[in-house]
Coordinates of C-alpha atoms in Angstrom, one line a residue:
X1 CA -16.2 8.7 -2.5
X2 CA -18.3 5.9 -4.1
X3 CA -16.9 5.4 -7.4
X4 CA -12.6 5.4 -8.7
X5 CA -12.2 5.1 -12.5
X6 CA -9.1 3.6 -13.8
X7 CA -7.5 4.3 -17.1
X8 CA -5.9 1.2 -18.2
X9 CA -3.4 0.4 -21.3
X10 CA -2.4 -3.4 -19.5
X11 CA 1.0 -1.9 -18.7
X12 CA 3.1 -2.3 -15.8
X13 CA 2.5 1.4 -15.6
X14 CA -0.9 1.2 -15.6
X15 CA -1.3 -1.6 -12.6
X16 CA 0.7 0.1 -10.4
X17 CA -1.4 2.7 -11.1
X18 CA -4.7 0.3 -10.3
X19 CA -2.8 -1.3 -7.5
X20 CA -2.4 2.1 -5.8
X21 CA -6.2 2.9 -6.6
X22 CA -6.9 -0.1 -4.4
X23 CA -5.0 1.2 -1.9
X24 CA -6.9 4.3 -2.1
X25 CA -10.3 2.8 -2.1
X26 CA -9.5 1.5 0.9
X27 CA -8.7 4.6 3.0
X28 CA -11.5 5.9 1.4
X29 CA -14.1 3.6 1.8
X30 CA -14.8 3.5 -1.9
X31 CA -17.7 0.7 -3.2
X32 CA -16.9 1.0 -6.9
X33 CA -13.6 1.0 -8.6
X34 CA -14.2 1.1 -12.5
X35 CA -11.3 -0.6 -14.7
X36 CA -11.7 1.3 -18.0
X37 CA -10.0 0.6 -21.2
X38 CA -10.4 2.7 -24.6
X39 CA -9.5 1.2 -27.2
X40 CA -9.2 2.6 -31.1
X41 CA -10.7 1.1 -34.2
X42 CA -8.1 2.2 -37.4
X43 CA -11.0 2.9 -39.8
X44 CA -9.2 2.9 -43.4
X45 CA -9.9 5.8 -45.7
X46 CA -10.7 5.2 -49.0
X47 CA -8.1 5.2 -51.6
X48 CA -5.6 5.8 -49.3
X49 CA -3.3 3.2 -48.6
X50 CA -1.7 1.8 -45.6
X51 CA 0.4 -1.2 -43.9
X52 CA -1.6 -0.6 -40.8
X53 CA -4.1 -4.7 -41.6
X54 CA -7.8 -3.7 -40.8
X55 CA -8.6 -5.3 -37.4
X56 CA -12.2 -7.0 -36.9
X57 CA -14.1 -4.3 -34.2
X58 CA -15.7 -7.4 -32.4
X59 CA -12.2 -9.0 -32.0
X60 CA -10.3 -6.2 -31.2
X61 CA -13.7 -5.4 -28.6
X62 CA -13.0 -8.8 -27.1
X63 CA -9.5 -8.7 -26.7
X64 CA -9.9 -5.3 -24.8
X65 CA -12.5 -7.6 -22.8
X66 CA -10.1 -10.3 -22.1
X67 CA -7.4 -8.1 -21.2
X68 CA -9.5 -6.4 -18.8
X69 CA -10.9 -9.9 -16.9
X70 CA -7.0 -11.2 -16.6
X71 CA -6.3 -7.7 -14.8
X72 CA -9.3 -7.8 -12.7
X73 CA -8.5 -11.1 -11.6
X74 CA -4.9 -10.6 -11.1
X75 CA -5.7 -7.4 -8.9
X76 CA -8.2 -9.1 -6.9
X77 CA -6.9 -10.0 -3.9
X78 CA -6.1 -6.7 -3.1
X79 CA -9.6 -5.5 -3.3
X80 CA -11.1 -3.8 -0.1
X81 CA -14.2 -5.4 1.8
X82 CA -17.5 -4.0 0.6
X83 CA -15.8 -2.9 -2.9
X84 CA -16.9 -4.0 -6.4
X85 CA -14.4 -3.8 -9.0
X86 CA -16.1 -3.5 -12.7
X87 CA -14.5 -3.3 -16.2
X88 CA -15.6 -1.0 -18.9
X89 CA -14.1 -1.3 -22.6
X90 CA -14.8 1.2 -25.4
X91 CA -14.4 2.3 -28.9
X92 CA -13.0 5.5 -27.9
X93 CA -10.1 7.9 -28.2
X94 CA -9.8 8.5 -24.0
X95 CA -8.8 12.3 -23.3
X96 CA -11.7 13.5 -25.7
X97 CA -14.0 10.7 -23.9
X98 CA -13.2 10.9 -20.3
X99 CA -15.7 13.7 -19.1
X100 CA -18.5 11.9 -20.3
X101 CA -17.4 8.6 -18.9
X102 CA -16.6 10.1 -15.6
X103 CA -20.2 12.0 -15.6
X104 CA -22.1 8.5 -16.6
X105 CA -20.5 6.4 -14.3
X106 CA -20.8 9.1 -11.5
X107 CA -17.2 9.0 -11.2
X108 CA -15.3 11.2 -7.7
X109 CA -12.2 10.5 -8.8
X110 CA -9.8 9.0 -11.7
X111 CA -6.4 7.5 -10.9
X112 CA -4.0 6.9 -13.7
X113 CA -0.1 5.8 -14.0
X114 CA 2.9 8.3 -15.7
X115 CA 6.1 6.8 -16.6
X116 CA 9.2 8.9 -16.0
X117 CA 11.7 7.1 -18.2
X118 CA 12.4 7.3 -21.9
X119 CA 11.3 10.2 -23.8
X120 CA 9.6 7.5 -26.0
X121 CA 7.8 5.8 -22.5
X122 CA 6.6 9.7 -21.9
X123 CA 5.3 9.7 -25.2
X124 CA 3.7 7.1 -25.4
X125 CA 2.3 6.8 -21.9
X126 CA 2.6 10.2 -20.1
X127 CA 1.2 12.5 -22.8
X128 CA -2.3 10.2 -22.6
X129 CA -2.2 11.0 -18.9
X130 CA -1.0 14.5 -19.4
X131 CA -4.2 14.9 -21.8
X132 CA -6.8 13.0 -19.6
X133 CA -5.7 15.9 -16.8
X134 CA -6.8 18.8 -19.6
X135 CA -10.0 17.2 -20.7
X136 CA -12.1 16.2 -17.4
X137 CA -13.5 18.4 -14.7
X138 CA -13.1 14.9 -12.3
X139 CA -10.4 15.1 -10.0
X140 CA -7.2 13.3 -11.2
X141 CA -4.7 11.4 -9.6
X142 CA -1.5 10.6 -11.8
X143 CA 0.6 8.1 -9.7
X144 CA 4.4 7.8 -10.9
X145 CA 5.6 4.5 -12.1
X146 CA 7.8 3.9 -8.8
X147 CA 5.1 5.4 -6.2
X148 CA 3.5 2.6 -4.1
X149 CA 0.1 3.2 -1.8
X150 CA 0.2 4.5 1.3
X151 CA -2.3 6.6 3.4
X152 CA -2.6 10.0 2.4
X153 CA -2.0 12.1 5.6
X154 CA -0.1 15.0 4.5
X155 CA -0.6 17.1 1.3
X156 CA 1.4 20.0 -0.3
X157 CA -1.2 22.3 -2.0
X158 CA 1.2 24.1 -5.0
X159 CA -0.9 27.7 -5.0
X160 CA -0.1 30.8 -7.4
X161 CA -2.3 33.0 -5.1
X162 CA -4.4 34.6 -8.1
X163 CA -7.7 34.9 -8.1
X164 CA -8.0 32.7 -5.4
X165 CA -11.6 32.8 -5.0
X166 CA -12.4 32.4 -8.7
X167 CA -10.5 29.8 -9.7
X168 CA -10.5 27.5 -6.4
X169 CA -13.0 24.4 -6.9
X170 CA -14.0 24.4 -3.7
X171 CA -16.3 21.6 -3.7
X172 CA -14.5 18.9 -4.8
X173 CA -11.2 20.8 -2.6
X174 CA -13.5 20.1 0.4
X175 CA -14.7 16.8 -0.8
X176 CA -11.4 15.3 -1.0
X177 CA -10.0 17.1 2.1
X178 CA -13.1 15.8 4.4
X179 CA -12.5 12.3 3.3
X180 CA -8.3 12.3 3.8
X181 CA -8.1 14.9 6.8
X182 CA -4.7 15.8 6.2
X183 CA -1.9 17.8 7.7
X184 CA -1.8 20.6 4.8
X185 CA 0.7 22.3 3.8
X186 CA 0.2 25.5 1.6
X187 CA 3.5 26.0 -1.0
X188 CA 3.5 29.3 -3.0
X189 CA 7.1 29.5 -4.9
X190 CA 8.2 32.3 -6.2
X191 CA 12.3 34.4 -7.0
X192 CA 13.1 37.7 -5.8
X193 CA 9.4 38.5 -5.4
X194 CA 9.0 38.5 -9.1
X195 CA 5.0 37.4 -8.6
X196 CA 4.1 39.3 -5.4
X197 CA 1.9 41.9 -6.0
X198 CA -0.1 44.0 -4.0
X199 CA -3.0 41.5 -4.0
X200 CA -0.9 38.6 -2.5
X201 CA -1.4 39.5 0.9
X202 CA -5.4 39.5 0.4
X203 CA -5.2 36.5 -1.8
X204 CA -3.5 34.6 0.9
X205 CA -6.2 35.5 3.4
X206 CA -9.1 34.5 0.7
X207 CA -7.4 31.0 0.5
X208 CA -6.8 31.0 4.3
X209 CA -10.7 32.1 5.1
X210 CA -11.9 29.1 2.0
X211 CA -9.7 26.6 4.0
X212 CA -11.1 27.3 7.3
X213 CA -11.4 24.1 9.4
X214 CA -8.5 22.4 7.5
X215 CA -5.8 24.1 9.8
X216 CA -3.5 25.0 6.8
X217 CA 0.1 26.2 6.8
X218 CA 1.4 28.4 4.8
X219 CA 5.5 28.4 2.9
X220 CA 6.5 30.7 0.7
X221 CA 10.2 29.8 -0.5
X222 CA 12.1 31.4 -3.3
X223 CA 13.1 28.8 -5.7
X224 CA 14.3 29.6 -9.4
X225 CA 12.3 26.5 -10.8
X226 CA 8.5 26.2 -9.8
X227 CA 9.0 22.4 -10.2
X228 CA 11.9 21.3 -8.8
X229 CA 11.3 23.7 -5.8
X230 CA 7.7 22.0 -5.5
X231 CA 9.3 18.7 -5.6
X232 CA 12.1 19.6 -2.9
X233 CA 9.6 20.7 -0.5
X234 CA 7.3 18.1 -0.8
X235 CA 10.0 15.3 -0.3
X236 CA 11.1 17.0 2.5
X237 CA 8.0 17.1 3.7
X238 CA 7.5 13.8 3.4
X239 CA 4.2 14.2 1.4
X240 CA 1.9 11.7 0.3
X241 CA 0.6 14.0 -2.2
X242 CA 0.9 17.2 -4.7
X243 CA -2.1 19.1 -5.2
X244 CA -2.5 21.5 -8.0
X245 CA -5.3 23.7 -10.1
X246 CA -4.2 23.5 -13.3
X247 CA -5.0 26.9 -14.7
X248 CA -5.7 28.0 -18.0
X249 CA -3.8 31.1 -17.9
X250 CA -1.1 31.3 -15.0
X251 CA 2.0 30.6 -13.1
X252 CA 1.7 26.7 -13.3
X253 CA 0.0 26.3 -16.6
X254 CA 3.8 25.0 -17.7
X255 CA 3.3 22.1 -15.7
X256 CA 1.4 20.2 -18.3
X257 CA 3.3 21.3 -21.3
X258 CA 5.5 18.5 -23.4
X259 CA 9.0 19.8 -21.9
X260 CA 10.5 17.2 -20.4
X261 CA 12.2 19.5 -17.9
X262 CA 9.4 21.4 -17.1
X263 CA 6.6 18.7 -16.1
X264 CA 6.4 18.2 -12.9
X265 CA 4.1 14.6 -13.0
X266 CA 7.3 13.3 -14.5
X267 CA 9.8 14.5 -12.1
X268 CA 8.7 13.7 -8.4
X269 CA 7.5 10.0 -7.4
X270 CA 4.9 11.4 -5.4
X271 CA 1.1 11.3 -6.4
X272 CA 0.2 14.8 -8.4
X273 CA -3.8 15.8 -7.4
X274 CA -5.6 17.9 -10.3
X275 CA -8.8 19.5 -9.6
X276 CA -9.5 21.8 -12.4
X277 CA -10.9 25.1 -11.6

C-alpha cells in the first residue's frame, strides 16, 4: 500500500480522520499519504444576482494552501518513519473528482471522516463522504468522528451472498487482506429466511472457495434491521473494521441512502471499508 489520500475540509472531523490515516500508514507500511483539499470557486452567472461576494481564485487557491501547510504541520509528529506526507489543493467539486485524483496520484486507498451528530453536521459533512463512497472505484475508509487508530486485526465482512462471484472485487479484497491478515469474520443478516434462496448455499461456498487462505468464518443471524444487527455483531466482536460492497442493486444498497436511521457509517464508531464491485 504505497499511497493514502485524505479528503480534508480542516474540521475536527476531518483530522481525526487524517490522524487515524497515520495510524494506518503505519501498520501498513505506507510511503505516501496525500492531504487533499477541493475547494469551489462560486462563478456568478450573469444577470442573476446574489449576496454570495465573488472571491479572488488565487486567494481562495492560497488559503486552501495555507490551510493545508498548518494541518500538515500540526499532524507531523505522528508521521511514520520512511513516510512522506504531501498536500494537494484543487478547484474542484470532490465526489465527481475523486476517481481521477485517486487514478493520478496512484492512490490504494482513501480515508475520510463522518460525523454522527446533528442532522445539519450529517449534511453538511457525511453526505460529501457518503458521495465520495459512490463515485470512486478506490477503496474507502470512512472513520467516525469518535473512532481512534488502532491495528486492524479483526474484520466483519457484511455479505448479501448474491452473485458472489460477479460482484466481489477480488483484487483489491485480497490486496487489503494480505496487507492486515485479519481474523475474518463473514456476517450475512437476514429475518425468517426472507433472502435465502436456493442459491445461498452455493453462494456461500463461491465466497468461501474466493477466500481461501484467509481462514474465514462464517454467521448468519436473524436480525430485523440489516444495520443495527451489523453494528451489534461487530461490537461484540470487537471489530476494528466493517467491510462492505456497496452494490448497485441489492440488499445493502440502503446503506448509503440519506435516512438517518438507515445509514450504517453514521451509526457504529467503527471504521466502514468500501470496495465497490
Amino acid at each position: 500500500m504505497k499511497t493514502i489520500i485524505v479528503p480534508t475540509d480542516f474540521s475536527e472531523t476531518a483530522y481525526n480522520a487524517a490522524r487515524y490515516a497515520l495510524g494506518l500508514a503505519g501498520q501498513m507500511s505506507t510511503s505516501r499519504i496525500v492531504l487533499y483539499h477541493a475547494y469551489e470557486l462560486i462563478v456568478p452567472i450573469p444577470d442573476v444576482p446574489t449576496s454570495v461576494p465573488v472571491v479572488n481564485p488565487e486567494e481562495l487557491r492560497s488559503a486552501s494552501l495555507e490551510g493545508l501547510d498548518k494541518m500538515k504541520r500540526e499532524l507531523g509528529p505522528l508521521m511514520p518513519e520512511d513516510a512522506a506526507l504531501e498536500c494537494r489543493a484543487e478547484n474542484h467539486l470532490l465526489p465527481a473528482n475523486i476517481d481521477e485524483v485517486c487514478k493520478r496520484e496512484q492512490a490504494d486507498l482513501v480515508v475520510m471522516g463522518i460525523t454522527g451528530g446533528s442532522q445539519l453536521e450529517e449534511i453538511l459533512v457525511g453526505s460529501n463522504t457518503i458521495d465520495v463512497v459512490k463515485h470512486t472505484t478506490c477503496p474507502v475508509i470512512i472513520v467516525p468522528a469518535d473512532a481512534r487508530f488502532k491495528p486492524i486485526r479483526r474484520i466483519v465482512f457484511a455479505c448479501d451472498f448474491r452473485k458472489v462471484v460477479e460482484t466481489t472485487p477480488v483484487q483489491p479484497l485480497k490486496k487489503l487482506l494480505d496487507v492486515f491478515r485479519p481474523e475474518l469474520h463473514v456476517l450475512n443478516i437476514d429475518h425468517e429466511s426472507k433472502h435465502f434462496t436456493s442459491d445461498t448455499p452455493y453462494e456461500t461456498l463461491m465466497l468461501d472457495t474466493l477466500l481461501e487462505g484467509y481462514n474465514p468464518q462464517f454467521h448468519f443471524i436473524d436480525h430485523t434491521n440489516v444495520v443495527k444487527g451489523i453494528t451489534d455483531f461487530a461490537e461484540k466482536e470487537q471489530a476494528d473494521l466493517i467491510l462492505i460492497i456497496p452494490k448497485k442493486h441489492g440488499l445493502f444498497e440502503h446503506i448509503f441512502k440519506r435516512s438517518r436511521t438507515t445509514q450504517l457509517a453514521f451509526h457504529t464508531h467503527i471504521p466502514l471499508l468500501a470496495i465497490h464491485e
